[in-house]
Amino acid sequence: MHSSATAPSKDSKSGSRIPFPRITFRSGQKSARVLLVDDELVVGEALKMLFTRQGHKVTHCSSPDAALQLCRNSPSGYDVLITDQSMPGMTGYDLAVSVHEISPSMPIFIQTGHISSVLKKAAGKHGIQHVYQKPVSSKTLCEKVLRSLEDPAD
């Protein structure tokens, strides 16, 4: 019941191999179902590749509205949400609040180029586990996201 990296990734800053944590998920699954929302295709695809290489199932949406519809259609279809803050039509914070109403136990992570006072206060509310200032290292993001799904008894 542990996740395992099928191909270790390299940290984009240092070029070194990233040792991903081996954890047991609360759900008993062997991998996470990640909903990734970023309107920048290059960023979204890079993050998708990072989690996919670890054996996780990743759905990338470039639109927060599309991501919200996926959550409405399948409230238990995802284990974690990773979203950008600044996107056309809806902010990551607004998406987080809406998704939290649908799936209150889903951990949510927001990435942003600028952490406002509103976002600082949001951490810990509405399912938001952490707000990251971009750029965030691949290792840091992966560890925090995967640890949020960890079985506390592990």
PDB file of N, CA and C in Angstrom, residues 9-18:
ATOM      1  N   SER A   9      12.145  11.865 -10.872  1.00  0.00           N
ATOM      2  CA  SER A   9      12.234  13.110 -11.626  1.00  0.00           C
ATOM      3  C   SER A   9      13.453  13.889 -11.187  1.00  0.00           C
ATOM      4  N   LYS A  10      13.778  14.899 -11.958  1.00  0.00           N
ATOM      5  CA  LYS A  10      14.873  15.783 -11.592  1.00  0.00           C
ATOM      6  C   LYS A  10      14.297  17.116 -11.162  1.00  0.00           C
ATOM      7  N   ASP A  11      14.869  17.695 -10.132  1.00  0.00           N
ATOM      8  CA  ASP A  11      14.482  19.019  -9.694  1.00  0.00           C
ATOM      9  C   ASP A  11      14.943  19.992 -10.768  1.00  0.00           C
ATOM     10  N   SER A  12      14.036  20.851 -11.236  1.00  0.00           N
ATOM     11  CA  SER A  12      14.364  21.748 -12.334  1.00  0.00           C
ATOM     12  C   SER A  12      15.447  22.759 -11.966  1.00  0.00           C
ATOM     13  N   LYS A  13      15.588  23.087 -10.692  1.00  0.00           N
ATOM     14  CA  LYS A  13      16.597  24.071 -10.295  1.00  0.00           C
ATOM     15  C   LYS A  13      17.984  23.452 -10.209  1.00  0.00           C
ATOM     16  N   SER A  14      18.081  22.299  -9.549  1.00  0.00           N
ATOM     17  CA  SER A  14      19.403  21.730  -9.307  1.00  0.00           C
ATOM     18  C   SER A  14      19.796  20.649 -10.300  1.00  0.00           C
ATOM     19  N   GLY A  15      18.799  20.044 -10.964  1.00  0.00           N
ATOM     20  CA  GLY A  15      19.081  18.966 -11.890  1.00  0.00           C
ATOM     21  C   GLY A  15      19.316  17.643 -11.195  1.00  0.00           C
ATOM     22  N   SER A  16      19.230  17.611  -9.853  1.00  0.00           N
ATOM     23  CA  SER A  16      19.477  16.375  -9.111  1.00  0.00           C
ATOM     24  C   SER A  16      18.212  15.542  -8.996  1.00  0.00           C
ATOM     25  N   ARG A  17      18.401  14.253  -8.740  1.00  0.00           N
ATOM     26  CA  ARG A  17      17.262  13.340  -8.569  1.00  0.00           C
ATOM     27  C   ARG A  17      16.479  13.706  -7.319  1.00  0.00           C
ATOM     28  N   ILE A  18      15.158  13.609  -7.400  1.00  0.00           N
ATOM     29  CA  ILE A  18      14.292  13.916  -6.276  1.00  0.00           C
ATOM     30  C   ILE A  18      13.877  12.607  -5.605  1.00  0.00           C
TER      31      ILE A  18
END
